[in-house]
Amino acid sequence: MNFQQLRSIRETARCGFNLTEVANVLFTSQPGVSRQIRELEDELGVEIFERNGKRLVGLTEPGKGILHIVERILLEANNLRQASSEYAGEKNGTLTIATTHTQARYSLPEVVHSFRTSFPQVRVALQQSAPEHIAESVISGKADIGIATEGLSQFKDLASFPCYSWNHVVVVPEKHPLLDIKGPLSLKELASYPLITYDIGFTGRSHIDDAFRAANIDTDIILTAMDSDVIQQYVTLGLGVGIVASMAMGHLGAKDLQSIDVPHLFAPNITRLAVRKGAYLRTYAYSFIQQFAPELTKAEIDAAINEPV
């Protein structure tokens, strides 16, 4: 039994049993992956994967249990490498953070700047993606930390922490009629204009859809994007009214836009930070977490990480 065999098992499950994709991930050949799998199955005396001819199509019942053990072994092997670097007093390393564009653009710059001042020898790698892919990156070990909205709390393999709440705001060009409305803006008034907002699954979009659905109000969402800056650019062109994250408000001036606070229209969003349960965190990872969420203590982080999956 060797680590290459274990990685072949893990990646085969992750890649939907596509051995060509597994070979690309492991920088080897498809026959090499097949050989690693078969040799481990022969050694264990049990078939891990179901087969249709030569194709792998799923996990056997024993295979499901074996995969769980394989995941734990590879996680602990990575923990051993991290702990060894920590105990050897190494100050360098790479902190990989999977997050959304909005968080990377508006919430993280000051934290990353402060972190780099404290740990100048540690590289920071930002991976920008959708929330579900952020969770997958942390679970798989491709990222050390994930930062996104509430969706991170839905994964049993992750320890996640609420960091701060935020709301959406309405963004319009200067002298737009919505700026003349007396009193709180209503959903009906907002929906009377074409809307521009986030793609489904990004930056609290579900709360926007839920609000209009609950009020039984149809909307004309003419354009969606992952990026607040892109949304604002199209609002500037007069294509519609924007709905963006409140954290983007400080960047409106240069675009000749005005924002309207609407905390009464949409449910608040909670930004969460997540790490893999059972993972060993370097000192610099703890420092980054506590700079992003100062209310978190090391004891609270450790307690969540050590909860059983």
PDB file of N, CA and C in Angstrom, residues 133-172:
ATOM      1  N   HIS A 133     -18.166  25.607  -4.997  1.00  0.00           N
ATOM      2  CA  HIS A 133     -16.809  25.222  -5.384  1.00  0.00           C
ATOM      3  C   HIS A 133     -15.800  25.624  -4.312  1.00  0.00           C
ATOM      4  N   ILE A 134     -16.107  26.703  -3.599  1.00  0.00           N
ATOM      5  CA  ILE A 134     -15.251  27.109  -2.486  1.00  0.00           C
ATOM      6  C   ILE A 134     -15.234  26.010  -1.431  1.00  0.00           C
ATOM      7  N   ALA A 135     -16.410  25.497  -1.093  1.00  0.00           N
ATOM      8  CA  ALA A 135     -16.501  24.411  -0.113  1.00  0.00           C
ATOM      9  C   ALA A 135     -15.724  23.188  -0.580  1.00  0.00           C
ATOM     10  N   GLU A 136     -15.871  22.837  -1.848  1.00  0.00           N
ATOM     11  CA  GLU A 136     -15.171  21.672  -2.396  1.00  0.00           C
ATOM     12  C   GLU A 136     -13.659  21.860  -2.311  1.00  0.00           C
ATOM     13  N   SER A 137     -13.190  23.070  -2.565  1.00  0.00           N
ATOM     14  CA  SER A 137     -11.747  23.330  -2.519  1.00  0.00           C
ATOM     15  C   SER A 137     -11.191  23.132  -1.117  1.00  0.00           C
ATOM     16  N   VAL A 138     -11.943  23.580  -0.101  1.00  0.00           N
ATOM     17  CA  VAL A 138     -11.468  23.428   1.272  1.00  0.00           C
ATOM     18  C   VAL A 138     -11.536  21.965   1.694  1.00  0.00           C
ATOM     19  N   ILE A 139     -12.617  21.285   1.362  1.00  0.00           N
ATOM     20  CA  ILE A 139     -12.763  19.873   1.733  1.00  0.00           C
ATOM     21  C   ILE A 139     -11.668  19.029   1.091  1.00  0.00           C
ATOM     22  N   SER A 140     -11.329  19.336  -0.161  1.00  0.00           N
ATOM     23  CA  SER A 140     -10.326  18.542  -0.887  1.00  0.00           C
ATOM     24  C   SER A 140      -8.897  18.888  -0.494  1.00  0.00           C
ATOM     25  N   GLY A 141      -8.717  19.980   0.248  1.00  0.00           N
ATOM     26  CA  GLY A 141      -7.371  20.394   0.629  1.00  0.00           C
ATOM     27  C   GLY A 141      -6.701  21.319  -0.364  1.00  0.00           C
ATOM     28  N   LYS A 142      -7.422  21.702  -1.424  1.00  0.00           N
ATOM     29  CA  LYS A 142      -6.843  22.632  -2.390  1.00  0.00           C
ATOM     30  C   LYS A 142      -6.776  24.048  -1.828  1.00  0.00           C
ATOM     31  N   ALA A 143      -7.590  24.326  -0.819  1.00  0.00           N
ATOM     32  CA  ALA A 143      -7.565  25.624  -0.147  1.00  0.00           C
ATOM     33  C   ALA A 143      -7.541  25.394   1.355  1.00  0.00           C
ATOM     34  N   ASP A 144      -6.884  26.287   2.071  1.00  0.00           N
ATOM     35  CA  ASP A 144      -6.813  26.191   3.530  1.00  0.00           C
ATOM     36  C   ASP A 144      -8.041  26.794   4.196  1.00  0.00           C
ATOM     37  N   ILE A 145      -8.555  27.870   3.597  1.00  0.00           N
ATOM     38  CA  ILE A 145      -9.654  28.631   4.184  1.00  0.00           C
ATOM     39  C   ILE A 145     -10.649  28.961   3.088  1.00  0.00           C
ATOM     40  N   GLY A 146     -11.930  28.903   3.407  1.00  0.00           N
ATOM     41  CA  GLY A 146     -12.972  29.334   2.488  1.00  0.00           C
ATOM     42  C   GLY A 146     -13.742  30.491   3.094  1.00  0.00           C
ATOM     43  N   ILE A 147     -14.073  31.484   2.279  1.00  0.00           N
ATOM     44  CA  ILE A 147     -14.844  32.633   2.744  1.00  0.00           C
ATOM     45  C   ILE A 147     -15.970  32.889   1.744  1.00  0.00           C
ATOM     46  N   ALA A 148     -17.198  32.796   2.230  1.00  0.00           N
ATOM     47  CA  ALA A 148     -18.361  33.002   1.369  1.00  0.00           C
ATOM     48  C   ALA A 148     -19.559  33.292   2.266  1.00  0.00           C
ATOM     49  N   THR A 149     -20.767  33.077   1.720  1.00  0.00           N
ATOM     50  CA  THR A 149     -21.973  33.340   2.490  1.00  0.00           C
ATOM     51  C   THR A 149     -22.446  32.085   3.201  1.00  0.00           C
ATOM     52  N   GLU A 150     -23.732  32.073   3.596  1.00  0.00           N
ATOM     53  CA  GLU A 150     -24.252  31.043   4.484  1.00  0.00           C
ATOM     54  C   GLU A 150     -24.073  29.610   3.983  1.00  0.00           C
ATOM     55  N   GLY A 151     -23.940  29.420   2.672  1.00  0.00           N
ATOM     56  CA  GLY A 151     -23.863  28.078   2.116  1.00  0.00           C
ATOM     57  C   GLY A 151     -22.762  27.215   2.707  1.00  0.00           C
ATOM     58  N   LEU A 152     -21.708  27.825   3.228  1.00  0.00           N
ATOM     59  CA  LEU A 152     -20.594  27.053   3.782  1.00  0.00           C
ATOM     60  C   LEU A 152     -21.013  26.239   5.006  1.00  0.00           C
ATOM     61  N   SER A 153     -22.090  26.636   5.660  1.00  0.00           N
ATOM     62  CA  SER A 153     -22.525  25.931   6.875  1.00  0.00           C
ATOM     63  C   SER A 153     -23.228  24.621   6.562  1.00  0.00           C
ATOM     64  N   GLN A 154     -23.476  24.344   5.291  1.00  0.00           N
ATOM     65  CA  GLN A 154     -24.244  23.158   4.906  1.00  0.00           C
ATOM     66  C   GLN A 154     -23.373  21.919   4.711  1.00  0.00           C
ATOM     67  N   PHE A 155     -22.071  22.053   4.829  1.00  0.00           N
ATOM     68  CA  PHE A 155     -21.166  20.939   4.547  1.00  0.00           C
ATOM     69  C   PHE A 155     -20.640  20.356   5.851  1.00  0.00           C
ATOM     70  N   LYS A 156     -20.920  19.074   6.080  1.00  0.00           N
ATOM     71  CA  LYS A 156     -20.560  18.431   7.354  1.00  0.00           C
ATOM     72  C   LYS A 156     -19.054  18.310   7.546  1.00  0.00           C
ATOM     73  N   ASP A 157     -18.288  18.329   6.460  1.00  0.00           N
ATOM     74  CA  ASP A 157     -16.837  18.207   6.573  1.00  0.00           C
ATOM     75  C   ASP A 157     -16.158  19.530   6.929  1.00  0.00           C
ATOM     76  N   LEU A 158     -16.927  20.602   6.991  1.00  0.00           N
ATOM     77  CA  LEU A 158     -16.352  21.919   7.249  1.00  0.00           C
ATOM     78  C   LEU A 158     -16.737  22.435   8.631  1.00  0.00           C
ATOM     79  N   ALA A 159     -15.790  23.095   9.271  1.00  0.00           N
ATOM     80  CA  ALA A 159     -16.072  23.889  10.461  1.00  0.00           C
ATOM     81  C   ALA A 159     -16.191  25.326   9.981  1.00  0.00           C
ATOM     82  N   SER A 160     -17.373  25.919  10.135  1.00  0.00           N
ATOM     83  CA  SER A 160     -17.567  27.272   9.624  1.00  0.00           C
ATOM     84  C   SER A 160     -17.983  28.213  10.747  1.00  0.00           C
ATOM     85  N   PHE A 161     -17.638  29.487  10.566  1.00  0.00           N
ATOM     86  CA  PHE A 161     -17.848  30.487  11.602  1.00  0.00           C
ATOM     87  C   PHE A 161     -18.495  31.730  10.994  1.00  0.00           C
ATOM     88  N   PRO A 162     -19.554  32.253  11.628  1.00  0.00           N
ATOM     89  CA  PRO A 162     -20.118  33.520  11.153  1.00  0.00           C
ATOM     90  C   PRO A 162     -19.152  34.662  11.464  1.00  0.00           C
ATOM     91  N   CYS A 163     -18.927  35.529  10.486  1.00  0.00           N
ATOM     92  CA  CYS A 163     -17.947  36.610  10.660  1.00  0.00           C
ATOM     93  C   CYS A 163     -18.595  37.988  10.731  1.00  0.00           C
ATOM     94  N   TYR A 164     -19.449  38.306   9.779  1.00  0.00           N
ATOM     95  CA  TYR A 164     -20.146  39.590   9.826  1.00  0.00           C
ATOM     96  C   TYR A 164     -21.371  39.524   8.917  1.00  0.00           C
ATOM     97  N   SER A 165     -22.330  40.400   9.172  1.00  0.00           N
ATOM     98  CA  SER A 165     -23.536  40.441   8.348  1.00  0.00           C
ATOM     99  C   SER A 165     -23.512  41.682   7.458  1.00  0.00           C
ATOM    100  N   TRP A 166     -24.217  41.596   6.350  1.00  0.00           N
ATOM    101  CA  TRP A 166     -24.288  42.714   5.423  1.00  0.00           C
ATOM    102  C   TRP A 166     -25.604  42.652   4.648  1.00  0.00           C
ATOM    103  N   ASN A 167     -25.968  43.758   4.036  1.00  0.00           N
ATOM    104  CA  ASN A 167     -27.208  43.851   3.285  1.00  0.00           C
ATOM    105  C   ASN A 167     -26.936  44.196   1.827  1.00  0.00           C
ATOM    106  N   HIS A 168     -27.965  44.062   1.032  1.00  0.00           N
ATOM    107  CA  HIS A 168     -27.891  44.556  -0.336  1.00  0.00           C
ATOM    108  C   HIS A 168     -28.328  46.022  -0.364  1.00  0.00           C
ATOM    109  N   VAL A 169     -27.846  46.746  -1.356  1.00  0.00           N
ATOM    110  CA  VAL A 169     -28.281  48.122  -1.595  1.00  0.00           C
ATOM    111  C   VAL A 169     -28.707  48.247  -3.049  1.00  0.00           C
ATOM    112  N   VAL A 170     -29.558  49.221  -3.309  1.00  0.00           N
ATOM    113  CA  VAL A 170     -29.977  49.530  -4.676  1.00  0.00           C
ATOM    114  C   VAL A 170     -29.061  50.618  -5.217  1.00  0.00           C
ATOM    115  N   VAL A 171     -28.630  50.466  -6.452  1.00  0.00           N
ATOM    116  CA  VAL A 171     -27.707  51.414  -7.075  1.00  0.00           C
ATOM    117  C   VAL A 171     -28.347  51.979  -8.347  1.00  0.00           C
ATOM    118  N   VAL A 172     -28.363  53.299  -8.437  1.00  0.00           N
ATOM    119  CA  VAL A 172     -28.977  53.964  -9.587  1.00  0.00           C
ATOM    120  C   VAL A 172     -28.088  55.116 -10.059  1.00  0.00           C
TER     121      VAL A 172
END
